[in-house]
Short mmCIF file of C-alpha atoms in Angstrom, two decimals:
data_model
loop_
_atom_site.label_atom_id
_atom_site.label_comp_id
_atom_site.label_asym_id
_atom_site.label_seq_id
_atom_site.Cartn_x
_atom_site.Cartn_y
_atom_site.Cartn_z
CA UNK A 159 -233.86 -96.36 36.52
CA UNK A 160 -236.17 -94.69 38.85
CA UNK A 161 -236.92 -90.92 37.71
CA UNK A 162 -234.28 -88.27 35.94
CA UNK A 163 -231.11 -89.86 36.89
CA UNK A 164 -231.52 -92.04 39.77
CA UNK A 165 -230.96 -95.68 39.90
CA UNK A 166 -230.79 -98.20 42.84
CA UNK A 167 -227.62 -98.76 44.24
CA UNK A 168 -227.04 -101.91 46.29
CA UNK A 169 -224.75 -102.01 48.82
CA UNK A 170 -224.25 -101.04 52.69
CA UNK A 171 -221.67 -98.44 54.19
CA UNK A 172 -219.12 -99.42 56.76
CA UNK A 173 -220.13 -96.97 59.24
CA UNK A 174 -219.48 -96.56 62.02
CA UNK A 175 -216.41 -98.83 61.31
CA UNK A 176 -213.60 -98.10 59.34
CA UNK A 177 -212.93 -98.69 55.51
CA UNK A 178 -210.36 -101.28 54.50
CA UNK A 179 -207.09 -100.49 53.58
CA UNK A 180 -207.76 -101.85 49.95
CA UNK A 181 -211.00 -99.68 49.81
CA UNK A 182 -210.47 -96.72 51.43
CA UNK A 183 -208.70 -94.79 48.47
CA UNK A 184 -211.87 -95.19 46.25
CA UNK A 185 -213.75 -92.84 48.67
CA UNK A 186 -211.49 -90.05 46.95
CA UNK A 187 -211.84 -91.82 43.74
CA UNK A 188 -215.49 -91.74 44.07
CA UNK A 189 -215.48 -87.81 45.19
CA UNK A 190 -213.13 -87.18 42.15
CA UNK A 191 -215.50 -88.86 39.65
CA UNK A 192 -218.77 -86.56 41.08
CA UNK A 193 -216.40 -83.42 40.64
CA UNK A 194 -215.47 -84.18 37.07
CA UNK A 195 -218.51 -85.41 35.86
CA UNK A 196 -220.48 -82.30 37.67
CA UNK A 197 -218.13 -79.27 35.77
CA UNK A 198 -219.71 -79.91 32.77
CA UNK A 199 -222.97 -78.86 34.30
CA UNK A 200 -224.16 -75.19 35.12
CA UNK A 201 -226.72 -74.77 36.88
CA UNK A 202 -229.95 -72.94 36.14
CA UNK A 203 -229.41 -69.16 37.28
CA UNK A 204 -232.55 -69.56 39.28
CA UNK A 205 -231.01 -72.46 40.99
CA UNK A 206 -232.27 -72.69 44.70
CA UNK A 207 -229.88 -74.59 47.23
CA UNK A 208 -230.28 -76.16 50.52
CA UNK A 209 -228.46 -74.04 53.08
CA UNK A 210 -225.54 -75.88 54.37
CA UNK A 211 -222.40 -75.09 56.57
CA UNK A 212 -220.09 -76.86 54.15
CA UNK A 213 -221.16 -74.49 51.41
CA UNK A 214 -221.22 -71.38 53.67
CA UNK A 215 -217.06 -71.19 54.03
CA UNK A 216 -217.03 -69.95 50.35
CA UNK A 217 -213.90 -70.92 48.62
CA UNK A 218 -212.16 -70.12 45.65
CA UNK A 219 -212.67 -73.46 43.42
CA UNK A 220 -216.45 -73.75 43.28
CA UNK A 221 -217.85 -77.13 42.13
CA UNK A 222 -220.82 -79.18 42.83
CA UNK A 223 -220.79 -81.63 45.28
CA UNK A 224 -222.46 -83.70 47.77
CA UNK A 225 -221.88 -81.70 50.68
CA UNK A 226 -222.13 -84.28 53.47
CA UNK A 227 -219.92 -87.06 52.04
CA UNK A 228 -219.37 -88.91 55.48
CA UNK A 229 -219.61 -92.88 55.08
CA UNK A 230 -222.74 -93.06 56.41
CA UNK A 231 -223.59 -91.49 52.76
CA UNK A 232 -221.61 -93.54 50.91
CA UNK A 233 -222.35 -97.47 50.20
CA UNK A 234 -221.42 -100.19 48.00
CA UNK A 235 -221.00 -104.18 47.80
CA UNK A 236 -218.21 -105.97 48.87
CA UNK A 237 -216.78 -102.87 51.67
CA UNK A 238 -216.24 -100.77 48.38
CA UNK A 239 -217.42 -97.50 48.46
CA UNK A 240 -219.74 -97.50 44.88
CA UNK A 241 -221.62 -94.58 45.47
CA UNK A 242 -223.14 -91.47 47.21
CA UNK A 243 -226.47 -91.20 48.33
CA UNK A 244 -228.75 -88.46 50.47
CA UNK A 245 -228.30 -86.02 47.96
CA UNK A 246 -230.31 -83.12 49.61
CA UNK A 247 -227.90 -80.71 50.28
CA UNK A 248 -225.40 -81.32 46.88
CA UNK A 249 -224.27 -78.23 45.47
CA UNK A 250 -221.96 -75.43 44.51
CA UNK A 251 -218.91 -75.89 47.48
CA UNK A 252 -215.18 -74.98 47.11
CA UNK A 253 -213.53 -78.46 45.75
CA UNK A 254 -211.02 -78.45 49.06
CA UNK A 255 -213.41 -78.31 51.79
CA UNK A 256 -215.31 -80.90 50.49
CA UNK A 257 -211.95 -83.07 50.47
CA UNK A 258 -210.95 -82.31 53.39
CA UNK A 259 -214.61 -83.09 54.36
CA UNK A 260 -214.22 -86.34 53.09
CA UNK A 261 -211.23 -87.03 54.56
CA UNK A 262 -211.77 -86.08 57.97
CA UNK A 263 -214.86 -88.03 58.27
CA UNK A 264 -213.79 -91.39 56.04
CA UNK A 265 -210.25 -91.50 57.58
CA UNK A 266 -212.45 -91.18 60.38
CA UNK A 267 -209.39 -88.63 61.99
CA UNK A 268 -211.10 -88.29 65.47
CA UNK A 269 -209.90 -88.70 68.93
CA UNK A 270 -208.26 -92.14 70.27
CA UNK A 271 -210.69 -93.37 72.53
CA UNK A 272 -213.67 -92.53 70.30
CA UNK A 273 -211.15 -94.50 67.72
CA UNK A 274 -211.18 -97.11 70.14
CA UNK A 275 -215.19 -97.32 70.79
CA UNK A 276 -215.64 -97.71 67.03
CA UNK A 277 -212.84 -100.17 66.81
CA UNK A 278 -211.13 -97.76 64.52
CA UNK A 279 -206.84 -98.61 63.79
CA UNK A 280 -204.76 -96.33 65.38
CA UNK A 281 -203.33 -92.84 64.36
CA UNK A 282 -201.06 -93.72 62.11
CA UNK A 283 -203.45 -95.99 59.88
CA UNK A 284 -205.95 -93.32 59.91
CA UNK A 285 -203.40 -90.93 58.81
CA UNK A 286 -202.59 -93.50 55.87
CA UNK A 287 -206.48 -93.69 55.35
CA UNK A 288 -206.39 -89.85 54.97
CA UNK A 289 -203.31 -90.15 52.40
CA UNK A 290 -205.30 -92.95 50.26
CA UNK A 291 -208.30 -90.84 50.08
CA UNK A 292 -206.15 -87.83 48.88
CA UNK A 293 -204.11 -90.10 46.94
CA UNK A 294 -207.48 -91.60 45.62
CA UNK A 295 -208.95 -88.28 44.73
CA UNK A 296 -205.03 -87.22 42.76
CA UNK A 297 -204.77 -84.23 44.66
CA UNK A 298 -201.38 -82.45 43.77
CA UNK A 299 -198.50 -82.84 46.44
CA UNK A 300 -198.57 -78.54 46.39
CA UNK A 301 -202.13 -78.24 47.31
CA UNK A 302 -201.52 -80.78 50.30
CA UNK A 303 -200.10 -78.54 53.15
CA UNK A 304 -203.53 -76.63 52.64
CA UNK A 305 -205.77 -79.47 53.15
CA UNK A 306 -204.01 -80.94 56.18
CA UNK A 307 -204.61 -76.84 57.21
CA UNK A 308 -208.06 -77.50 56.76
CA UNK A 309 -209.30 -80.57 58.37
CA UNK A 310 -209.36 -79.31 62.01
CA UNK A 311 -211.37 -76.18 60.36
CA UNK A 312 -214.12 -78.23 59.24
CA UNK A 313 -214.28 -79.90 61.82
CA UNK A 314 -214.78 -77.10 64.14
CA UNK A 315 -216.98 -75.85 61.39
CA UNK A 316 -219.05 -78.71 61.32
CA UNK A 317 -219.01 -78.52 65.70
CA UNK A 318 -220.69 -75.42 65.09
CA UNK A 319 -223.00 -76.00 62.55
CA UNK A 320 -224.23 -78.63 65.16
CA UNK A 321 -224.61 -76.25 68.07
CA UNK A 322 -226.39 -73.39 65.49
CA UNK A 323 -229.03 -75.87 64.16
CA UNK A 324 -229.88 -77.89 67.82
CA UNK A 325 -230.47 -74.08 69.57
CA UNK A 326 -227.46 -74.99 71.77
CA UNK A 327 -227.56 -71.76 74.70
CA UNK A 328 -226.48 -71.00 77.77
CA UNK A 329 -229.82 -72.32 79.08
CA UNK A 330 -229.65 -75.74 77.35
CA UNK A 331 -229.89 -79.16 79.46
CA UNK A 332 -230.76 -81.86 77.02
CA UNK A 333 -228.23 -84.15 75.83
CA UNK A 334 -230.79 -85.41 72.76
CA UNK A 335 -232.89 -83.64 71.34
CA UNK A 336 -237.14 -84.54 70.83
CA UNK A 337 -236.04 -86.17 67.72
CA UNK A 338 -233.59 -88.42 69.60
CA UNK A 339 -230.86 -86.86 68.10
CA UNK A 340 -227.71 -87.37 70.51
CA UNK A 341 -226.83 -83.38 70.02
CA UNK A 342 -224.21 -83.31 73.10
CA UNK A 343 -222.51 -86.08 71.40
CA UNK A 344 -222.59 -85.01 67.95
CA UNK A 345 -221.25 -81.89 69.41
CA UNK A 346 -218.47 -83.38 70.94
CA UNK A 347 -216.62 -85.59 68.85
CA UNK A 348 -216.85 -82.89 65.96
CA UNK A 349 -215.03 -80.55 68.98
CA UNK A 350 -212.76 -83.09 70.05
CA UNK A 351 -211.96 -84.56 66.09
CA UNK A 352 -210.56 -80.83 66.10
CA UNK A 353 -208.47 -80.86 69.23
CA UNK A 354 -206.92 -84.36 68.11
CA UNK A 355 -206.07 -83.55 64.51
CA UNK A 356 -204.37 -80.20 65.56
CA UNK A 357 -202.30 -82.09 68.06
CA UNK A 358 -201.35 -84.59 65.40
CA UNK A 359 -200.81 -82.40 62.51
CA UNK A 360 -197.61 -82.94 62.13
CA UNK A 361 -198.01 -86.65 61.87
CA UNK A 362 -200.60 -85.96 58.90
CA UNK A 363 -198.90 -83.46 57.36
CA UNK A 364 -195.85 -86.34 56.95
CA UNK A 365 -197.85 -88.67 55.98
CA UNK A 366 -199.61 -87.10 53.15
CA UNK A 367 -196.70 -85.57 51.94
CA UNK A 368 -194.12 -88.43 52.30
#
């Protein structure tokens, strides 16, 4: 045990590959566990957070979560997803966006020839992936149509975000940033995750209802 709380966890995360289909559902599993287990906890009133776009779109159904739950946060042994780390912006956040957070970014729903530079399966797979996760996480079928509503939002949320916090203006030139940060990239497939899930959101929408 190393300080209040924290333990080592070993494992690596599949990123920026995909998650098997016998794994995949756990990442909702693993995002329904940290909800449960966190709404027994209230937070001092003093609490300070770490500002973060996730938590900025308010919500309705505040819990605390992890806040940037892609896969290169979560790792575990054997391609199963054991557990969160980079905890630094966890927080209150409305319990949906954070799904479809999580789903977005561990069905990995992002355009087809970024699908094929990862070596990601194809649409339909991905959609599945999104189902297992929501499956995973026992989201009721009544809530679904709402999620599948929101995944091209956060992702055009999280486009944003990226823009705000690089200084992105009219006058801008660099592709990365000092840091080495590939900002027109990050940028871009956020933007283009968007595009692809609205044109396919029929397709999802089927698939996590059926």
């Amino acid at each position: 045990m190393v300080g209040d709380g924290y333990s080592f966890v070993p494992g690596e995360s599949p990123h920026p590959h995909a998650w098997s289909d016998e794994a995949v559902g756990a990442v909702g599993m693993l995002l329904r566990g940290l909800h449960d287990a966190a709404a027994t906890f209230t937070p001092p009133a003093d609490a300070a957070w770490q500002r973060n776009w996730l938590r900025d779109l308010g919500g309705d159904d505040i819990v605390i979560g992890h806040c940037d739950p892609g896969p290169w946060n979560i790792v575990g042994e054997h391609g199963r997803p054991d557990a969160f780390i980079d905890w630094e912006f966890a927080g209150p956040v409305d319990r949906l966006w954070e799904l479809a957070e999580t789903v977005w970014l561990n069905a990995q729903l992002v355009d087809d020839d970024v699908a094929d530079m990862q070596g990601l399966p194809g649409p339909l797979t991905r959609a599945r992936h999104a189902r297992a996760i929501v499956d995973g996480y026992g989201l009721p079928r009544a809530a679904r149509d709402d999620l599948v509503d929101r995944l091209a939002d956060v992702a055009i949320h999280s486009a944003r975000h990226e823009a705000v916090a690089a200084g992105v203006t009219v006058d801008s030139t660099a592709a990365i940033a000092d840091n080495g940060y590939p900002v027109l990239w990050g940028i871009t497939w956020r933007a283009r995750s968007a595009s692809w899930i609205a044109r396919n959101r029929k397709m999802i929408r089927r698939v996590l209802l059926e």
